[in-house]
Amino acid sequence: MAVPADFTILDISGKFTMNKTLSDPRTDTILKLQGISWLQRKAIAYGTVTLAIKHYKDDDGVEHIDIDQTITGGLPGTREERTLYWQERETEDDLFGHIIGKSRRCKAEELDIPFLQEGWTADTLEHGLVQSYVESNTPKSGTVWIANQSWGIEDINGERRYVRHVKFTGPKAEDIEAKLIYDYHGPL
């Protein structure tokens, strides 16, 4: 389902599910390259991935995006707490293990990868994309991968949708560009 007409990248708060029909089918390949087990990948493939996103600014005016992710099919959910200040933070994710990530708001032209820059609505380009850069913490995780993402609003089949562009680099330099497209299910 489309986001409301007044929904912008300035506040992506709401409930979303990944639309598996519209999203890139190579998500399983990405998960496999990230070291996710076959059983977990099948649960994700057959389950429903739901995001509850809270987007806000703190008292200092710094943007935060907190995401509670749940997956039907018996997998534990994860919580992502992103601060849009482009400083590395180490965390241990229940699904991805030890990771290092940083996030920011930026203009499309600040990104050096065309796939991350293209396809966005005019208002997303005006306000700036959210960039999420996450990599495996190799010494602790034993895996090697990078997921460089841009988030925003895109016109998909005539509907405004919350979308993530993922530029993924795997352990053997596998290069995957994938779009994750979400259905909007209302406010939190």
JSON list of C-alpha atoms in Angstrom, two decimals:
[
{"chain": "A", "resi": 1, "resn": "MET", "atom": "CA", "xyz": [0.00, 0.00, 0.00]},
{"chain": "A", "resi": 2, "resn": "ALA", "atom": "CA", "xyz": [1.15, 3.48, -0.81]},
{"chain": "A", "resi": 3, "resn": "VAL", "atom": "CA", "xyz": [2.24, 6.02, 1.78]},
{"chain": "A", "resi": 4, "resn": "PRO", "atom": "CA", "xyz": [-0.09, 9.01, 2.28]},
{"chain": "A", "resi": 5, "resn": "ALA", "atom": "CA", "xyz": [0.37, 11.93, -0.11]},
{"chain": "A", "resi": 6, "resn": "ASP", "atom": "CA", "xyz": [1.85, 14.09, 2.67]},
{"chain": "A", "resi": 7, "resn": "PHE", "atom": "CA", "xyz": [4.31, 11.41, 3.85]},
{"chain": "A", "resi": 8, "resn": "THR", "atom": "CA", "xyz": [7.95, 12.45, 3.30]},
{"chain": "A", "resi": 9, "resn": "ILE", "atom": "CA", "xyz": [11.46, 11.32, 4.14]},
{"chain": "A", "resi": 10, "resn": "LEU", "atom": "CA", "xyz": [11.51, 13.98, 6.88]},
{"chain": "A", "resi": 11, "resn": "ASP", "atom": "CA", "xyz": [9.38, 11.67, 9.05]},
{"chain": "A", "resi": 12, "resn": "ILE", "atom": "CA", "xyz": [9.14, 8.02, 8.07]},
{"chain": "A", "resi": 13, "resn": "SER", "atom": "CA", "xyz": [7.37, 6.98, 11.26]},
{"chain": "A", "resi": 14, "resn": "GLY", "atom": "CA", "xyz": [4.82, 4.23, 10.72]},
{"chain": "A", "resi": 15, "resn": "LYS", "atom": "CA", "xyz": [4.20, 0.52, 10.30]},
{"chain": "A", "resi": 16, "resn": "PHE", "atom": "CA", "xyz": [5.48, -1.20, 7.16]},
{"chain": "A", "resi": 17, "resn": "THR", "atom": "CA", "xyz": [5.79, -4.68, 5.69]},
{"chain": "A", "resi": 18, "resn": "MET", "atom": "CA", "xyz": [8.21, -5.63, 2.96]},
{"chain": "A", "resi": 19, "resn": "ASN", "atom": "CA", "xyz": [6.35, -6.21, -0.31]},
{"chain": "A", "resi": 20, "resn": "LYS", "atom": "CA", "xyz": [7.95, -9.41, -1.59]},
{"chain": "A", "resi": 21, "resn": "THR", "atom": "CA", "xyz": [6.27, -9.14, -4.98]},
{"chain": "A", "resi": 22, "resn": "LEU", "atom": "CA", "xyz": [7.69, -5.68, -5.70]},
{"chain": "A", "resi": 23, "resn": "SER", "atom": "CA", "xyz": [11.02, -6.10, -3.89]},
{"chain": "A", "resi": 24, "resn": "ASP", "atom": "CA", "xyz": [14.10, -7.58, -5.49]},
{"chain": "A", "resi": 25, "resn": "PRO", "atom": "CA", "xyz": [14.07, -11.40, -5.22]},
{"chain": "A", "resi": 26, "resn": "ARG", "atom": "CA", "xyz": [17.81, -11.56, -4.42]},
{"chain": "A", "resi": 27, "resn": "THR", "atom": "CA", "xyz": [17.28, -10.76, -0.74]},
{"chain": "A", "resi": 28, "resn": "ASP", "atom": "CA", "xyz": [17.90, -14.45, 0.03]},
{"chain": "A", "resi": 29, "resn": "THR", "atom": "CA", "xyz": [21.25, -14.27, -1.78]},
{"chain": "A", "resi": 30, "resn": "ILE", "atom": "CA", "xyz": [22.23, -11.20, 0.23]},
{"chain": "A", "resi": 31, "resn": "LEU", "atom": "CA", "xyz": [21.26, -12.90, 3.49]},
{"chain": "A", "resi": 32, "resn": "LYS", "atom": "CA", "xyz": [23.23, -16.02, 2.54]},
{"chain": "A", "resi": 33, "resn": "LEU", "atom": "CA", "xyz": [26.33, -13.92, 1.80]},
{"chain": "A", "resi": 34, "resn": "GLN", "atom": "CA", "xyz": [25.88, -12.26, 5.21]},
{"chain": "A", "resi": 35, "resn": "GLY", "atom": "CA", "xyz": [26.18, -15.67, 6.86]},
{"chain": "A", "resi": 36, "resn": "ILE", "atom": "CA", "xyz": [22.51, -16.12, 7.74]},
{"chain": "A", "resi": 37, "resn": "SER", "atom": "CA", "xyz": [21.61, -19.81, 8.11]},
{"chain": "A", "resi": 38, "resn": "TRP", "atom": "CA", "xyz": [19.39, -21.66, 5.64]},
{"chain": "A", "resi": 39, "resn": "LEU", "atom": "CA", "xyz": [16.69, -22.13, 8.28]},
{"chain": "A", "resi": 40, "resn": "GLN", "atom": "CA", "xyz": [16.64, -18.44, 9.19]},
{"chain": "A", "resi": 41, "resn": "ARG", "atom": "CA", "xyz": [16.55, -17.44, 5.50]},
{"chain": "A", "resi": 42, "resn": "LYS", "atom": "CA", "xyz": [13.57, -19.73, 4.87]},
{"chain": "A", "resi": 43, "resn": "ALA", "atom": "CA", "xyz": [11.72, -18.28, 7.87]},
{"chain": "A", "resi": 44, "resn": "ILE", "atom": "CA", "xyz": [12.34, -14.79, 6.47]},
{"chain": "A", "resi": 45, "resn": "ALA", "atom": "CA", "xyz": [11.31, -15.88, 2.96]},
{"chain": "A", "resi": 46, "resn": "TYR", "atom": "CA", "xyz": [8.02, -17.39, 4.12]},
{"chain": "A", "resi": 47, "resn": "GLY", "atom": "CA", "xyz": [7.32, -15.03, 6.99]},
{"chain": "A", "resi": 48, "resn": "THR", "atom": "CA", "xyz": [6.27, -11.40, 7.00]},
{"chain": "A", "resi": 49, "resn": "VAL", "atom": "CA", "xyz": [8.92, -8.79, 7.76]},
{"chain": "A", "resi": 50, "resn": "THR", "atom": "CA", "xyz": [7.29, -5.90, 9.66]},
{"chain": "A", "resi": 51, "resn": "LEU", "atom": "CA", "xyz": [8.97, -2.61, 10.53]},
{"chain": "A", "resi": 52, "resn": "ALA", "atom": "CA", "xyz": [7.69, -0.27, 13.26]},
{"chain": "A", "resi": 53, "resn": "ILE", "atom": "CA", "xyz": [9.61, 2.96, 12.61]},
{"chain": "A", "resi": 54, "resn": "LYS", "atom": "CA", "xyz": [9.85, 5.89, 15.01]},
{"chain": "A", "resi": 55, "resn": "HIS", "atom": "CA", "xyz": [11.57, 8.91, 13.40]},
{"chain": "A", "resi": 56, "resn": "TYR", "atom": "CA", "xyz": [12.23, 11.92, 15.63]},
{"chain": "A", "resi": 57, "resn": "LYS", "atom": "CA", "xyz": [14.67, 14.64, 16.65]},
{"chain": "A", "resi": 58, "resn": "ASP", "atom": "CA", "xyz": [16.20, 14.78, 20.12]},
{"chain": "A", "resi": 59, "resn": "ASP", "atom": "CA", "xyz": [16.50, 17.93, 22.26]},
{"chain": "A", "resi": 60, "resn": "ASP", "atom": "CA", "xyz": [19.68, 18.88, 20.37]},
{"chain": "A", "resi": 61, "resn": "GLY", "atom": "CA", "xyz": [17.94, 18.63, 16.98]},
{"chain": "A", "resi": 62, "resn": "VAL", "atom": "CA", "xyz": [19.72, 15.41, 15.99]},
{"chain": "A", "resi": 63, "resn": "GLU", "atom": "CA", "xyz": [17.59, 13.01, 13.94]},
{"chain": "A", "resi": 64, "resn": "HIS", "atom": "CA", "xyz": [17.01, 9.45, 15.16]},
{"chain": "A", "resi": 65, "resn": "ILE", "atom": "CA", "xyz": [15.32, 6.50, 13.49]},
{"chain": "A", "resi": 66, "resn": "ASP", "atom": "CA", "xyz": [14.42, 3.59, 15.78]},
{"chain": "A", "resi": 67, "resn": "ILE", "atom": "CA", "xyz": [13.16, 0.47, 14.04]},
{"chain": "A", "resi": 68, "resn": "ASP", "atom": "CA", "xyz": [11.60, -2.55, 15.71]},
{"chain": "A", "resi": 69, "resn": "GLN", "atom": "CA", "xyz": [11.63, -5.37, 13.18]},
{"chain": "A", "resi": 70, "resn": "THR", "atom": "CA", "xyz": [9.56, -8.51, 13.63]},
{"chain": "A", "resi": 71, "resn": "ILE", "atom": "CA", "xyz": [9.41, -11.57, 11.44]},
{"chain": "A", "resi": 72, "resn": "THR", "atom": "CA", "xyz": [6.63, -14.11, 11.57]},
{"chain": "A", "resi": 73, "resn": "GLY", "atom": "CA", "xyz": [7.81, -17.69, 11.49]},
{"chain": "A", "resi": 74, "resn": "GLY", "atom": "CA", "xyz": [9.61, -17.91, 14.81]},
{"chain": "A", "resi": 75, "resn": "LEU", "atom": "CA", "xyz": [12.60, -15.63, 14.34]},
{"chain": "A", "resi": 76, "resn": "PRO", "atom": "CA", "xyz": [13.36, -13.13, 17.08]},
{"chain": "A", "resi": 77, "resn": "GLY", "atom": "CA", "xyz": [12.89, -9.50, 16.15]},
{"chain": "A", "resi": 78, "resn": "THR", "atom": "CA", "xyz": [15.65, -6.96, 16.03]},
{"chain": "A", "resi": 79, "resn": "ARG", "atom": "CA", "xyz": [15.90, -3.34, 17.09]},
{"chain": "A", "resi": 80, "resn": "GLU", "atom": "CA", "xyz": [17.86, -0.79, 15.11]},
{"chain": "A", "resi": 81, "resn": "GLU", "atom": "CA", "xyz": [18.64, 2.54, 16.70]},
{"chain": "A", "resi": 82, "resn": "ARG", "atom": "CA", "xyz": [20.07, 4.89, 14.11]},
{"chain": "A", "resi": 83, "resn": "THR", "atom": "CA", "xyz": [21.40, 8.35, 14.84]},
{"chain": "A", "resi": 84, "resn": "LEU", "atom": "CA", "xyz": [21.81, 10.46, 11.70]},
{"chain": "A", "resi": 85, "resn": "TYR", "atom": "CA", "xyz": [25.18, 11.96, 12.56]},
{"chain": "A", "resi": 86, "resn": "TRP", "atom": "CA", "xyz": [27.57, 9.82, 10.44]},
{"chain": "A", "resi": 87, "resn": "GLN", "atom": "CA", "xyz": [29.59, 8.37, 13.28]},
{"chain": "A", "resi": 88, "resn": "GLU", "atom": "CA", "xyz": [30.45, 4.69, 13.44]},
{"chain": "A", "resi": 89, "resn": "ARG", "atom": "CA", "xyz": [28.72, 2.61, 16.09]},
{"chain": "A", "resi": 90, "resn": "GLU", "atom": "CA", "xyz": [29.47, -1.01, 16.92]},
{"chain": "A", "resi": 91, "resn": "THR", "atom": "CA", "xyz": [26.55, -3.25, 17.83]},
{"chain": "A", "resi": 92, "resn": "GLU", "atom": "CA", "xyz": [25.68, -6.91, 18.03]},
{"chain": "A", "resi": 93, "resn": "ASP", "atom": "CA", "xyz": [22.56, -7.62, 16.00]},
{"chain": "A", "resi": 94, "resn": "ASP", "atom": "CA", "xyz": [20.51, -10.73, 16.81]},
{"chain": "A", "resi": 95, "resn": "LEU", "atom": "CA", "xyz": [20.40, -11.71, 13.13]},
{"chain": "A", "resi": 96, "resn": "PHE", "atom": "CA", "xyz": [23.55, -10.23, 11.55]},
{"chain": "A", "resi": 97, "resn": "GLY", "atom": "CA", "xyz": [25.93, -10.59, 14.49]},
{"chain": "A", "resi": 98, "resn": "HIS", "atom": "CA", "xyz": [28.68, -8.04, 15.13]},
{"chain": "A", "resi": 99, "resn": "ILE", "atom": "CA", "xyz": [28.33, -5.03, 12.84]},
{"chain": "A", "resi": 100, "resn": "ILE", "atom": "CA", "xyz": [29.58, -1.48, 12.46]},
{"chain": "A", "resi": 101, "resn": "GLY", "atom": "CA", "xyz": [27.18, 1.11, 11.10]},
{"chain": "A", "resi": 102, "resn": "LYS", "atom": "CA", "xyz": [26.68, 4.79, 10.51]},
{"chain": "A", "resi": 103, "resn": "SER", "atom": "CA", "xyz": [23.76, 6.82, 9.17]},
{"chain": "A", "resi": 104, "resn": "ARG", "atom": "CA", "xyz": [23.09, 10.33, 7.93]},
{"chain": "A", "resi": 105, "resn": "ARG", "atom": "CA", "xyz": [20.81, 12.55, 5.89]},
{"chain": "A", "resi": 106, "resn": "CYS", "atom": "CA", "xyz": [22.46, 13.62, 2.64]},
{"chain": "A", "resi": 107, "resn": "LYS", "atom": "CA", "xyz": [21.75, 14.94, -0.82]},
{"chain": "A", "resi": 108, "resn": "ALA", "atom": "CA", "xyz": [21.72, 12.38, -3.63]},
{"chain": "A", "resi": 109, "resn": "GLU", "atom": "CA", "xyz": [24.72, 13.98, -5.30]},
{"chain": "A", "resi": 110, "resn": "GLU", "atom": "CA", "xyz": [26.80, 13.32, -2.16]},
{"chain": "A", "resi": 111, "resn": "LEU", "atom": "CA", "xyz": [26.53, 9.59, -2.83]},
{"chain": "A", "resi": 112, "resn": "ASP", "atom": "CA", "xyz": [29.12, 8.15, -5.21]},
{"chain": "A", "resi": 113, "resn": "ILE", "atom": "CA", "xyz": [26.98, 5.23, -6.41]},
{"chain": "A", "resi": 114, "resn": "PRO", "atom": "CA", "xyz": [24.41, 6.04, -9.12]},
{"chain": "A", "resi": 115, "resn": "PHE", "atom": "CA", "xyz": [22.03, 3.26, -7.95]},
{"chain": "A", "resi": 116, "resn": "LEU", "atom": "CA", "xyz": [21.76, 4.93, -4.53]},
{"chain": "A", "resi": 117, "resn": "GLN", "atom": "CA", "xyz": [21.11, 8.35, -6.12]},
{"chain": "A", "resi": 118, "resn": "GLU", "atom": "CA", "xyz": [18.41, 7.55, -8.68]},
{"chain": "A", "resi": 119, "resn": "GLY", "atom": "CA", "xyz": [14.67, 7.01, -8.80]},
{"chain": "A", "resi": 120, "resn": "TRP", "atom": "CA", "xyz": [13.53, 9.17, -5.89]},
{"chain": "A", "resi": 121, "resn": "THR", "atom": "CA", "xyz": [10.59, 11.57, -5.76]},
{"chain": "A", "resi": 122, "resn": "ALA", "atom": "CA", "xyz": [11.28, 15.28, -6.10]},
{"chain": "A", "resi": 123, "resn": "ASP", "atom": "CA", "xyz": [10.45, 15.90, -2.42]},
{"chain": "A", "resi": 124, "resn": "THR", "atom": "CA", "xyz": [12.91, 13.18, -1.31]},
{"chain": "A", "resi": 125, "resn": "LEU", "atom": "CA", "xyz": [15.65, 14.76, -3.42]},
{"chain": "A", "resi": 126, "resn": "GLU", "atom": "CA", "xyz": [14.77, 18.17, -1.97]},
{"chain": "A", "resi": 127, "resn": "HIS", "atom": "CA", "xyz": [14.83, 17.02, 1.67]},
{"chain": "A", "resi": 128, "resn": "GLY", "atom": "CA", "xyz": [17.74, 14.60, 1.31]},
{"chain": "A", "resi": 129, "resn": "LEU", "atom": "CA", "xyz": [17.96, 10.81, 1.47]},
{"chain": "A", "resi": 130, "resn": "VAL", "atom": "CA", "xyz": [18.76, 8.76, 4.54]},
{"chain": "A", "resi": 131, "resn": "GLN", "atom": "CA", "xyz": [21.99, 6.86, 3.98]},
{"chain": "A", "resi": 132, "resn": "SER", "atom": "CA", "xyz": [22.71, 3.77, 6.05]},
{"chain": "A", "resi": 133, "resn": "TYR", "atom": "CA", "xyz": [26.16, 2.20, 5.78]},
{"chain": "A", "resi": 134, "resn": "VAL", "atom": "CA", "xyz": [26.62, -1.09, 7.62]},
{"chain": "A", "resi": 135, "resn": "GLU", "atom": "CA", "xyz": [29.45, -3.57, 7.44]},
{"chain": "A", "resi": 136, "resn": "SER", "atom": "CA", "xyz": [30.35, -6.74, 9.23]},
{"chain": "A", "resi": 137, "resn": "ASN", "atom": "CA", "xyz": [32.70, -6.34, 12.16]},
{"chain": "A", "resi": 138, "resn": "THR", "atom": "CA", "xyz": [34.99, -8.95, 10.65]},
{"chain": "A", "resi": 139, "resn": "PRO", "atom": "CA", "xyz": [37.34, -9.60, 13.60]},
{"chain": "A", "resi": 140, "resn": "LYS", "atom": "CA", "xyz": [34.33, -10.36, 15.80]},
{"chain": "A", "resi": 141, "resn": "SER", "atom": "CA", "xyz": [31.92, -11.87, 13.25]},
{"chain": "A", "resi": 142, "resn": "GLY", "atom": "CA", "xyz": [34.19, -13.80, 10.91]},
{"chain": "A", "resi": 143, "resn": "THR", "atom": "CA", "xyz": [32.19, -12.52, 7.94]},
{"chain": "A", "resi": 144, "resn": "VAL", "atom": "CA", "xyz": [32.97, -9.84, 5.35]},
{"chain": "A", "resi": 145, "resn": "TRP", "atom": "CA", "xyz": [30.22, -7.78, 3.75]},
{"chain": "A", "resi": 146, "resn": "ILE", "atom": "CA", "xyz": [29.01, -4.19, 3.22]},
{"chain": "A", "resi": 147, "resn": "ALA", "atom": "CA", "xyz": [25.43, -2.97, 2.85]},
{"chain": "A", "resi": 148, "resn": "ASN", "atom": "CA", "xyz": [25.32, 0.64, 1.66]},
{"chain": "A", "resi": 149, "resn": "GLN", "atom": "CA", "xyz": [21.71, 1.85, 1.52]},
{"chain": "A", "resi": 150, "resn": "SER", "atom": "CA", "xyz": [19.72, 4.93, 0.64]},
{"chain": "A", "resi": 151, "resn": "TRP", "atom": "CA", "xyz": [16.16, 5.34, 1.91]},
{"chain": "A", "resi": 152, "resn": "GLY", "atom": "CA", "xyz": [13.39, 7.53, 0.61]},
{"chain": "A", "resi": 153, "resn": "ILE", "atom": "CA", "xyz": [10.10, 7.78, -1.23]},
{"chain": "A", "resi": 154, "resn": "GLU", "atom": "CA", "xyz": [9.85, 6.46, -4.77]},
{"chain": "A", "resi": 155, "resn": "ASP", "atom": "CA", "xyz": [7.04, 6.24, -7.32]},
{"chain": "A", "resi": 156, "resn": "ILE", "atom": "CA", "xyz": [6.42, 2.54, -7.90]},
{"chain": "A", "resi": 157, "resn": "ASN", "atom": "CA", "xyz": [3.70, 1.67, -10.41]},
{"chain": "A", "resi": 158, "resn": "GLY", "atom": "CA", "xyz": [2.07, 5.08, -9.88]},
{"chain": "A", "resi": 159, "resn": "GLU", "atom": "CA", "xyz": [2.13, 4.87, -6.06]},
{"chain": "A", "resi": 160, "resn": "ARG", "atom": "CA", "xyz": [4.36, 6.65, -3.54]},
{"chain": "A", "resi": 161, "resn": "ARG", "atom": "CA", "xyz": [6.24, 3.97, -1.59]},
{"chain": "A", "resi": 162, "resn": "TYR", "atom": "CA", "xyz": [8.86, 3.83, 1.14]},
{"chain": "A", "resi": 163, "resn": "VAL", "atom": "CA", "xyz": [11.86, 2.21, -0.57]},
{"chain": "A", "resi": 164, "resn": "ARG", "atom": "CA", "xyz": [15.40, 1.22, 0.32]},
{"chain": "A", "resi": 165, "resn": "HIS", "atom": "CA", "xyz": [18.10, 0.95, -2.36]},
{"chain": "A", "resi": 166, "resn": "VAL", "atom": "CA", "xyz": [20.73, -1.56, -1.24]},
{"chain": "A", "resi": 167, "resn": "LYS", "atom": "CA", "xyz": [24.21, -1.70, -2.75]},
{"chain": "A", "resi": 168, "resn": "PHE", "atom": "CA", "xyz": [25.60, -4.93, -1.30]},
{"chain": "A", "resi": 169, "resn": "THR", "atom": "CA", "xyz": [29.17, -6.16, -1.52]},
{"chain": "A", "resi": 170, "resn": "GLY", "atom": "CA", "xyz": [29.75, -9.76, -0.44]},
{"chain": "A", "resi": 171, "resn": "PRO", "atom": "CA", "xyz": [32.77, -11.63, 0.92]},
{"chain": "A", "resi": 172, "resn": "LYS", "atom": "CA", "xyz": [34.12, -12.43, -2.57]},
{"chain": "A", "resi": 173, "resn": "ALA", "atom": "CA", "xyz": [33.30, -8.96, -3.97]},
{"chain": "A", "resi": 174, "resn": "GLU", "atom": "CA", "xyz": [29.83, -10.07, -5.05]},
{"chain": "A", "resi": 175, "resn": "ASP", "atom": "CA", "xyz": [27.99, -6.94, -6.22]},
{"chain": "A", "resi": 176, "resn": "ILE", "atom": "CA", "xyz": [24.22, -6.78, -5.82]},
{"chain": "A", "resi": 177, "resn": "GLU", "atom": "CA", "xyz": [21.99, -3.74, -6.30]},
{"chain": "A", "resi": 178, "resn": "ALA", "atom": "CA", "xyz": [18.52, -4.41, -4.92]},
{"chain": "A", "resi": 179, "resn": "LYS", "atom": "CA", "xyz": [15.40, -2.41, -4.10]},
{"chain": "A", "resi": 180, "resn": "LEU", "atom": "CA", "xyz": [13.34, -3.25, -1.01]},
{"chain": "A", "resi": 181, "resn": "ILE", "atom": "CA", "xyz": [9.84, -1.86, -1.39]},
{"chain": "A", "resi": 182, "resn": "TYR", "atom": "CA", "xyz": [7.47, -1.54, 1.56]},
{"chain": "A", "resi": 183, "resn": "ASP", "atom": "CA", "xyz": [3.71, -1.45, 2.09]},
{"chain": "A", "resi": 184, "resn": "TYR", "atom": "CA", "xyz": [2.49, 1.24, 4.49]},
{"chain": "A", "resi": 185, "resn": "HIS", "atom": "CA", "xyz": [0.07, 0.08, 7.21]},
{"chain": "A", "resi": 186, "resn": "GLY", "atom": "CA", "xyz": [-0.51, 3.33, 9.07]},
{"chain": "A", "resi": 187, "resn": "PRO", "atom": "CA", "xyz": [0.97, 5.30, 11.94]},
{"chain": "A", "resi": 188, "resn": "LEU", "atom": "CA", "xyz": [2.50, 3.75, 15.05]}
]
